Tab-separated table of N, CA and C in Angstrom:
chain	number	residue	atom	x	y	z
A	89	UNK	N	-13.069	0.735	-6.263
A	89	UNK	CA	-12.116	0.346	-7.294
A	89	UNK	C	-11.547	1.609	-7.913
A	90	UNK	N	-9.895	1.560	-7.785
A	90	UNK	CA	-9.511	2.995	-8.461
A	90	UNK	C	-8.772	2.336	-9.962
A	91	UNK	N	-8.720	3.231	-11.190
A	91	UNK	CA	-7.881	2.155	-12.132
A	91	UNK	C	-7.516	4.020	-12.639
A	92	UNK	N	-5.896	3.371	-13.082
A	92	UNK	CA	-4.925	4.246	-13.316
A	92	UNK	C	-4.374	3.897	-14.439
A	93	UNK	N	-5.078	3.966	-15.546
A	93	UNK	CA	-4.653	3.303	-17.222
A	93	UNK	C	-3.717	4.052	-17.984
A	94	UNK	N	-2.735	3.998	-18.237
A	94	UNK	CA	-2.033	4.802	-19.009
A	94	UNK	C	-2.457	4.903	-20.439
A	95	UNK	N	-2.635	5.796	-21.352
A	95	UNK	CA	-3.499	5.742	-22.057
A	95	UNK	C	-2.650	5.639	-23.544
A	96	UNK	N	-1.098	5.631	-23.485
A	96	UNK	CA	-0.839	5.424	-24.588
A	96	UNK	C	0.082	4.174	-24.284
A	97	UNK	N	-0.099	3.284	-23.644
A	97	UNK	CA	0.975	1.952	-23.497
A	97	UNK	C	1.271	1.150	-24.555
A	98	UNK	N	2.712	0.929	-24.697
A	98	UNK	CA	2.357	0.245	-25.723
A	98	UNK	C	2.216	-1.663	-25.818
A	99	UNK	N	2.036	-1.881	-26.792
A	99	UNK	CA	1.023	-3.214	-27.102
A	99	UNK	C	2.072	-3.910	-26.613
A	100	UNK	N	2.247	-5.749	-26.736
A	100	UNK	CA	2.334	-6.415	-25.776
A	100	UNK	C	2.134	-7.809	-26.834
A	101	UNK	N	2.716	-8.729	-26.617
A	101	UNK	CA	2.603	-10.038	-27.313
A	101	UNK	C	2.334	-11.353	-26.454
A	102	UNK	N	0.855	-11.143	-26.450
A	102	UNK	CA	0.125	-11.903	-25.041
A	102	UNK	C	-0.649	-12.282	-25.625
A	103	UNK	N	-1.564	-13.667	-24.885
A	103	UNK	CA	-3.124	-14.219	-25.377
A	103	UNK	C	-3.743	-13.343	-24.559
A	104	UNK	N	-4.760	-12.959	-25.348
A	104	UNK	CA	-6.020	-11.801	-24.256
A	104	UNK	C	-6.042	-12.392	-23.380
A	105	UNK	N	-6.850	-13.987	-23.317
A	105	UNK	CA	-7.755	-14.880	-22.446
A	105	UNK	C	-6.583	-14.551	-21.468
A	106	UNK	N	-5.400	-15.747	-21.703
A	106	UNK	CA	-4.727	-15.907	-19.936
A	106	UNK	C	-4.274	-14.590	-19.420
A	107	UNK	N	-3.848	-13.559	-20.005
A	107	UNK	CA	-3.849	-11.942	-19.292
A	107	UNK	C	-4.764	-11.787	-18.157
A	108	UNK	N	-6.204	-12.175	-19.044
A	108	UNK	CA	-7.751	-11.985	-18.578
A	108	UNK	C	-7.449	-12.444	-17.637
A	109	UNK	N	-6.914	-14.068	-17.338
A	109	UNK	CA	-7.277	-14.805	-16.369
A	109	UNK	C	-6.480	-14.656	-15.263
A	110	UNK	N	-5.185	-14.084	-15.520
A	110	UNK	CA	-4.121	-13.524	-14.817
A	110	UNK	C	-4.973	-12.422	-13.856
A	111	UNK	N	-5.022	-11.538	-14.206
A	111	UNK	CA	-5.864	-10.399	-13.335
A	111	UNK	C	-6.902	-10.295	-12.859
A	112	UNK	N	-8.165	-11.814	-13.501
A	112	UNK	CA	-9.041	-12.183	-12.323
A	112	UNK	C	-8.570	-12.653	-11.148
A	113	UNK	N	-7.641	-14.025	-11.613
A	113	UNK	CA	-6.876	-14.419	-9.821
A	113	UNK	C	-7.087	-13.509	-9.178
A	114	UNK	N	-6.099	-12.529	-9.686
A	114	UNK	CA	-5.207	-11.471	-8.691
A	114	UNK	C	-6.133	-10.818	-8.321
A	115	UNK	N	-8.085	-10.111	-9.035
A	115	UNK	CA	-8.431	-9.325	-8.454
A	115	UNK	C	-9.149	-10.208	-7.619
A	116	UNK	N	-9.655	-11.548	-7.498
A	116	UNK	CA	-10.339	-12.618	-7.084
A	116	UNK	C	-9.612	-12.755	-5.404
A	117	UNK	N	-8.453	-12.771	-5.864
A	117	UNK	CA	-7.598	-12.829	-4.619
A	117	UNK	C	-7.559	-11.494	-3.243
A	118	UNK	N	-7.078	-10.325	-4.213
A	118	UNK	CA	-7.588	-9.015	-3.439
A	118	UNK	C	-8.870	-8.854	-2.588
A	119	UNK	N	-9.856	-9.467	-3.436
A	119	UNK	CA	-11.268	-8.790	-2.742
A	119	UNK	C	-11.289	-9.910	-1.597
A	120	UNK	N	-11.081	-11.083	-1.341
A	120	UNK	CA	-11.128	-12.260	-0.279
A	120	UNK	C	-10.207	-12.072	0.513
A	121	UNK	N	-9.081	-10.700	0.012
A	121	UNK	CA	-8.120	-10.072	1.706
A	121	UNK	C	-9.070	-9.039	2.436
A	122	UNK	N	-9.851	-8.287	1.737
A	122	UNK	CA	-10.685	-7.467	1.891
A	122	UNK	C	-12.193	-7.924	2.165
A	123	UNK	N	-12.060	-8.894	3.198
A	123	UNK	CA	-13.741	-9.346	3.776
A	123	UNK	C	-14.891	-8.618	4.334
A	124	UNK	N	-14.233	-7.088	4.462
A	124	UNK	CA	-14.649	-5.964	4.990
A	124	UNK	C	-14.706	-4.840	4.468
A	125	UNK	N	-14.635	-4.631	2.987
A	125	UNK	CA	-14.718	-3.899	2.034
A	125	UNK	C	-12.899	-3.962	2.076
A	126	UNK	N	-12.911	-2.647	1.110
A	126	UNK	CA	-11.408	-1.541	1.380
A	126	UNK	C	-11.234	-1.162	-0.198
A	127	UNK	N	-9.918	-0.957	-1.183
A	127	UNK	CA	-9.640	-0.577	-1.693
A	127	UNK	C	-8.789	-1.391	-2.913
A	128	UNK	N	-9.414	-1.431	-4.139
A	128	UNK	CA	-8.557	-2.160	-4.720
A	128	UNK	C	-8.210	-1.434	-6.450
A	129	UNK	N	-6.798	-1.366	-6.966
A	129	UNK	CA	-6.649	-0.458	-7.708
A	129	UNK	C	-5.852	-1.332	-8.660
A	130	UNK	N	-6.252	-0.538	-9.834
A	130	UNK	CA	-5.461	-1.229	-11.249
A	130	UNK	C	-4.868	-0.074	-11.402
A	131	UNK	N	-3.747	-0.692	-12.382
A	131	UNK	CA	-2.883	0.563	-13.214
A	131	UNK	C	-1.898	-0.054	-13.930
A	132	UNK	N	-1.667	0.412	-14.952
A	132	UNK	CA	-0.547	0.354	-15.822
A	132	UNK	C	0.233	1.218	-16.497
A	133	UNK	N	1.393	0.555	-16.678
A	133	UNK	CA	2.259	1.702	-17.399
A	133	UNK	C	3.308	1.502	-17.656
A	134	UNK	N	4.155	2.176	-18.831
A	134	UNK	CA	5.362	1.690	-19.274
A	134	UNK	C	6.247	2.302	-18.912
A	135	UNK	N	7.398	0.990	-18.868
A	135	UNK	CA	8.898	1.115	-18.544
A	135	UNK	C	9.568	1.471	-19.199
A	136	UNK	N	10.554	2.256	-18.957
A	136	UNK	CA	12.112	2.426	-19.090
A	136	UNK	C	12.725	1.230	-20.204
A	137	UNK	N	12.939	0.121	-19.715
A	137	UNK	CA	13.127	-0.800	-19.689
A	137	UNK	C	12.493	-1.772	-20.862
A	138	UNK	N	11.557	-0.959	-21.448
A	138	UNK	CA	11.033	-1.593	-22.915
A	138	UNK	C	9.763	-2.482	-22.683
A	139	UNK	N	9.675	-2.491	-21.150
A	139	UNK	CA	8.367	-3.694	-20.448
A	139	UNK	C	7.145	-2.570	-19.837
A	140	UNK	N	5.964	-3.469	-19.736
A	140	UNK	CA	4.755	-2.489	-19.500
A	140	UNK	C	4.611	-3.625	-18.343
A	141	UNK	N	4.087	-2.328	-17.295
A	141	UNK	CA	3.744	-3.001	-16.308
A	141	UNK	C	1.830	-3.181	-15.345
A	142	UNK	N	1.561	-4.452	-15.128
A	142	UNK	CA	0.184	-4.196	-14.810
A	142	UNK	C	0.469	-4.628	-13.236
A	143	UNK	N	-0.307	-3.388	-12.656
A	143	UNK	CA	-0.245	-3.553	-10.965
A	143	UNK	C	-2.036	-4.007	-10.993
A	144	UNK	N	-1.769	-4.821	-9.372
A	144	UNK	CA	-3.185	-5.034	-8.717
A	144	UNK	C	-2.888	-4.941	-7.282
A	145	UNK	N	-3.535	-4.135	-6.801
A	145	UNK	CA	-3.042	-3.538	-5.578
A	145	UNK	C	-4.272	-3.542	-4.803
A	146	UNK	N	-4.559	-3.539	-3.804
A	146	UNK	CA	-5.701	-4.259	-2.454
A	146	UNK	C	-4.914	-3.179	-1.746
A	147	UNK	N	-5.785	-3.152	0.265
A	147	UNK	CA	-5.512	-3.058	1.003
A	147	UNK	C	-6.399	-3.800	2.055
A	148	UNK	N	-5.743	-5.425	1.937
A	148	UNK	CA	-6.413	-6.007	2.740
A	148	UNK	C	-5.340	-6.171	3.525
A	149	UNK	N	-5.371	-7.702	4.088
A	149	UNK	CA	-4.811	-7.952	5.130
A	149	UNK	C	-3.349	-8.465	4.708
A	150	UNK	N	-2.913	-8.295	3.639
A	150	UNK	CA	-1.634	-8.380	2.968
A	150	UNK	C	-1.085	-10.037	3.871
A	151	UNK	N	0.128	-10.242	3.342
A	151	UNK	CA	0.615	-11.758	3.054
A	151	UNK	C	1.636	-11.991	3.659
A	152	UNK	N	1.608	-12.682	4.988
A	152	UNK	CA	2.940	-12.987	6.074
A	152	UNK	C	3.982	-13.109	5.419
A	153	UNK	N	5.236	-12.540	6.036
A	153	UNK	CA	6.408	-12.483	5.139
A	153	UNK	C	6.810	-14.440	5.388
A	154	UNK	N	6.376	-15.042	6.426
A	154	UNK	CA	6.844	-16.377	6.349
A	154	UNK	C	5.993	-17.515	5.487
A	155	UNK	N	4.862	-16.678	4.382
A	155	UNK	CA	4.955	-17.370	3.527
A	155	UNK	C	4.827	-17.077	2.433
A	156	UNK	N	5.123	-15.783	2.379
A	156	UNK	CA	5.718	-14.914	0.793
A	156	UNK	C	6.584	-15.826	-0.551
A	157	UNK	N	7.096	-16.890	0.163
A	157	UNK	CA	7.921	-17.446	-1.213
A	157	UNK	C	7.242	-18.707	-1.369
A	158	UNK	N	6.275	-19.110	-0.598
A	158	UNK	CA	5.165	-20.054	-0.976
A	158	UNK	C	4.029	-20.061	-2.241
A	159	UNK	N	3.663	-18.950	-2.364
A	159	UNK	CA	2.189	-18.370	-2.335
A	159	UNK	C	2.266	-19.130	-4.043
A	160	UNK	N	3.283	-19.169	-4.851
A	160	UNK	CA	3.293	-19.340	-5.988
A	160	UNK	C	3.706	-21.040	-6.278
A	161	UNK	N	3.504	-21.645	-5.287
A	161	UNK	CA	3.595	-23.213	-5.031
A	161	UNK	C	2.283	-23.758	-5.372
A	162	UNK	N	2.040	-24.722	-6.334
A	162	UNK	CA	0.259	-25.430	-6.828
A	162	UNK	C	0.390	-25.598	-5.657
A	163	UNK	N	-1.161	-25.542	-5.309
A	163	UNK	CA	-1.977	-26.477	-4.419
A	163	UNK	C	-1.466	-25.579	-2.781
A	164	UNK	N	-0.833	-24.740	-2.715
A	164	UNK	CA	-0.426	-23.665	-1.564
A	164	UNK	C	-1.614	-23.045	-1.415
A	165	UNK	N	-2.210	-23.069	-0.301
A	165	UNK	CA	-3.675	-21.936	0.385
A	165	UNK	C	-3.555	-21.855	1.395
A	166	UNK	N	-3.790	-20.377	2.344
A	166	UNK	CA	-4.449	-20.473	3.099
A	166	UNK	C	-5.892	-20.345	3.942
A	167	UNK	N	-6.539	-20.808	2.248
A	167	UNK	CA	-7.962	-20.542	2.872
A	167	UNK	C	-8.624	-22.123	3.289
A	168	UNK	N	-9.547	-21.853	3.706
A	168	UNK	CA	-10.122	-22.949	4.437
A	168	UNK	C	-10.823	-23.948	3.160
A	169	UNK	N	-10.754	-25.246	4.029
A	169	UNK	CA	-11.150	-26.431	2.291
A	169	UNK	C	-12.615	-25.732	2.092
A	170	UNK	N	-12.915	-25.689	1.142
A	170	UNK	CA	-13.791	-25.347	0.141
A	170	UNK	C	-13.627	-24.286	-0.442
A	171	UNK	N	-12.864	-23.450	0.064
A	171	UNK	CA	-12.670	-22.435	-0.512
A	171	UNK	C	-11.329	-21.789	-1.266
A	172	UNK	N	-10.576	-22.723	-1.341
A	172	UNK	CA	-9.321	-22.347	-2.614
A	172	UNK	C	-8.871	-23.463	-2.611
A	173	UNK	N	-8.299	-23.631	-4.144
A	173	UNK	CA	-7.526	-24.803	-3.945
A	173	UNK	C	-5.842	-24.845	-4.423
A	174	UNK	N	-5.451	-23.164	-4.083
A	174	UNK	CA	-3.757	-23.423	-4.249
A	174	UNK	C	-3.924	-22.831	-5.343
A	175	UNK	N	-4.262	-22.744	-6.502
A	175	UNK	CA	-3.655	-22.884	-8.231
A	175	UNK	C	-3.794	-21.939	-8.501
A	176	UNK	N	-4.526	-20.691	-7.676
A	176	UNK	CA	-4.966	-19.514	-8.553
A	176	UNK	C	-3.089	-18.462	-8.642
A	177	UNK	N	-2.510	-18.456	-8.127
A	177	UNK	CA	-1.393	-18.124	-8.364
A	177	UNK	C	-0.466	-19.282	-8.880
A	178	UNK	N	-0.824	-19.884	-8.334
A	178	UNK	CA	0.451	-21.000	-8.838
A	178	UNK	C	0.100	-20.462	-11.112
A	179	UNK	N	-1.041	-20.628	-11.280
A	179	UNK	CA	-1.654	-20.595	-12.943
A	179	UNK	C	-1.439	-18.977	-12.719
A	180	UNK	N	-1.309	-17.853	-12.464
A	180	UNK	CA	-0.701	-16.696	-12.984
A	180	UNK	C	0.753	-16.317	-13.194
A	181	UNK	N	1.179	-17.621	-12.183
A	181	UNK	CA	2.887	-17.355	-12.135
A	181	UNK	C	3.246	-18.135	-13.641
A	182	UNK	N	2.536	-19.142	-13.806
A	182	UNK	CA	2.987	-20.084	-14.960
A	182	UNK	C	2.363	-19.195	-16.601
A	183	UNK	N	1.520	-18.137	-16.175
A	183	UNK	CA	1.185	-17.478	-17.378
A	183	UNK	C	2.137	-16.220	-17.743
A	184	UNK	N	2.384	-16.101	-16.544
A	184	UNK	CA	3.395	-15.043	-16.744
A	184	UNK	C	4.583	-14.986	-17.223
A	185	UNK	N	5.560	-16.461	-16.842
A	185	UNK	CA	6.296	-16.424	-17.455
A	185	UNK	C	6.512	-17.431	-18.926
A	186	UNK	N	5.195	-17.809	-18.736
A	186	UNK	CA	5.540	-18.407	-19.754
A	186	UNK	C	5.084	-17.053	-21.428
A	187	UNK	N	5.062	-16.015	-21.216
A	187	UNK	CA	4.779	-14.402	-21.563
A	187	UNK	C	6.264	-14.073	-21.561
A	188	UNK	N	7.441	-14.657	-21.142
A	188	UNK	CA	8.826	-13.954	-20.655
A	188	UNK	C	8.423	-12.860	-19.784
A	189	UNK	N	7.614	-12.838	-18.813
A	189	UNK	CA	7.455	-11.926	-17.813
A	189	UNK	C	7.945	-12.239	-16.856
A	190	UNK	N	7.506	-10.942	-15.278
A	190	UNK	CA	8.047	-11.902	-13.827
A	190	UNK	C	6.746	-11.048	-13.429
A	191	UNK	N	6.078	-12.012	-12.077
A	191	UNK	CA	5.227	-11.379	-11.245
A	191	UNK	C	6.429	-10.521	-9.790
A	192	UNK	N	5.916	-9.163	-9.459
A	192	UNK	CA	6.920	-8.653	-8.075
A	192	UNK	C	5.402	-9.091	-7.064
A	193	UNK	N	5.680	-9.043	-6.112
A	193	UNK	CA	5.084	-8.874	-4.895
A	193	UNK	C	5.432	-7.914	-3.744
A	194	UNK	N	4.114	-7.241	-3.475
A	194	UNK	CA	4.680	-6.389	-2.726
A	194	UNK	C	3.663	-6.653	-0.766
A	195	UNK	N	4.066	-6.961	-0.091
A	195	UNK	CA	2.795	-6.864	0.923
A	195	UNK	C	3.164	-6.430	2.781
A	196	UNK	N	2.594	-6.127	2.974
A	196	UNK	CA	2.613	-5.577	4.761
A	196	UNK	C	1.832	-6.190	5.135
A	197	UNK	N	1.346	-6.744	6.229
A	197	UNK	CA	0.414	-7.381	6.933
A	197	UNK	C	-0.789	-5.894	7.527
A	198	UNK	N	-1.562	-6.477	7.133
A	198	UNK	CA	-2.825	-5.584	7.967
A	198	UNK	C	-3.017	-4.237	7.037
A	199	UNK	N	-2.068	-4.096	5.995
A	199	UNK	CA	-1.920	-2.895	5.163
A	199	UNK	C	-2.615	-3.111	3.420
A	200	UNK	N	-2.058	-4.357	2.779
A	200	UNK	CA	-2.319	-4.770	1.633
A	200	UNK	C	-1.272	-4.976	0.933
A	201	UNK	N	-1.474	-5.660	-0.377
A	201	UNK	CA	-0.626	-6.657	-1.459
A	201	UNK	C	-0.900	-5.323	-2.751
A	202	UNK	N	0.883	-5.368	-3.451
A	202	UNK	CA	0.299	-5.246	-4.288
A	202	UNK	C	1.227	-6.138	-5.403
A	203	UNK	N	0.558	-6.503	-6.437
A	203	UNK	CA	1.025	-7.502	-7.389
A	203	UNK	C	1.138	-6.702	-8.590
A	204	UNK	N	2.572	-6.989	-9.177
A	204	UNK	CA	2.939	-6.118	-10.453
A	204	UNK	C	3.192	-7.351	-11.525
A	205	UNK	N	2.765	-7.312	-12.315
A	205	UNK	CA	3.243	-7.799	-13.615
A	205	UNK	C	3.856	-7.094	-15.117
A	206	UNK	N	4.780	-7.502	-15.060
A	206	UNK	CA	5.699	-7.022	-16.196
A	206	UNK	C	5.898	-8.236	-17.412
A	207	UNK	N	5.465	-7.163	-18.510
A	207	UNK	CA	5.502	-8.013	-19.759
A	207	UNK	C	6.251	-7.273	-20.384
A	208	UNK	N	7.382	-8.145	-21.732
A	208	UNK	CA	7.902	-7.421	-22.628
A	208	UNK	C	7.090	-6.648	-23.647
A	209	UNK	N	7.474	-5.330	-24.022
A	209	UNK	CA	6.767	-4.513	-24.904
A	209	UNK	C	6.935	-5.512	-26.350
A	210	UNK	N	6.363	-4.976	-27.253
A	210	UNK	CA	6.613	-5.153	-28.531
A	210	UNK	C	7.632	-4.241	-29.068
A	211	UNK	N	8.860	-4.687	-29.903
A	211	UNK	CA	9.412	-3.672	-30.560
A	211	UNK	C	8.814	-3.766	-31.320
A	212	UNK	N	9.251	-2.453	-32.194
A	212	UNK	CA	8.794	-2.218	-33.420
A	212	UNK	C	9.651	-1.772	-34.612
């Protein structure tokens, strides 16, 4: 695990919890591309743009481009029954924006995903 914290970011007008729960998915998700160990990295940092951004970045087996515009559909998996049931993105996409954020996606096959989330800063 590498984490790349920017150390003066600024604050953010979010519930801790669904943040929390936002970046378990995502790291929940990473480590089950990675069945074979590999690499998985946090980081954040602020924009230009007045928004702070939180990456989760893997190098597993990253996410077929033919079903890249799925992945954020309830009840969408491709893991085998018992073992997902769709919602864990579908419930980060719906936390996110309901934050006025957007999730990016980034992925290569056989290389790794990485997932950015952008939230509006706080003015001040």
């Amino acid at each position: 695990i590498k984490k790349n914290l920017e150390p003066q970011i600024p604050e953010i007008d979010a519930d801790p919890h669904q943040i929390h729960q936002v970046i378990v998915n995502l790291i929940v998700n990473a480590i089950h591309s990675m069945p074979n160990g590999g690499e998985l990295s946090l980081t954040t940092k602020s924009n230009h743009d007045k928004t702070i951004s939180i990456f989760v970045a893997d190098t597993g087996s990253g996410i077929p481009e033919t079903i890249r515009d799925k992945i954020f559909i309830p009840f969408f998996t491709t893991k085998d029954i018992n073992e997902g049931t769709g919602l864990g993105l579908s419930v980060v996409h719906g936390i996110v924006s309901s934050h006025q954020g957007e999730i990016i996606v980034k992925s290569r096959l056989d290389e790794g995903s990485m997932f950015e989330i952008r939230l509006p800063a706080l003015q001040k």
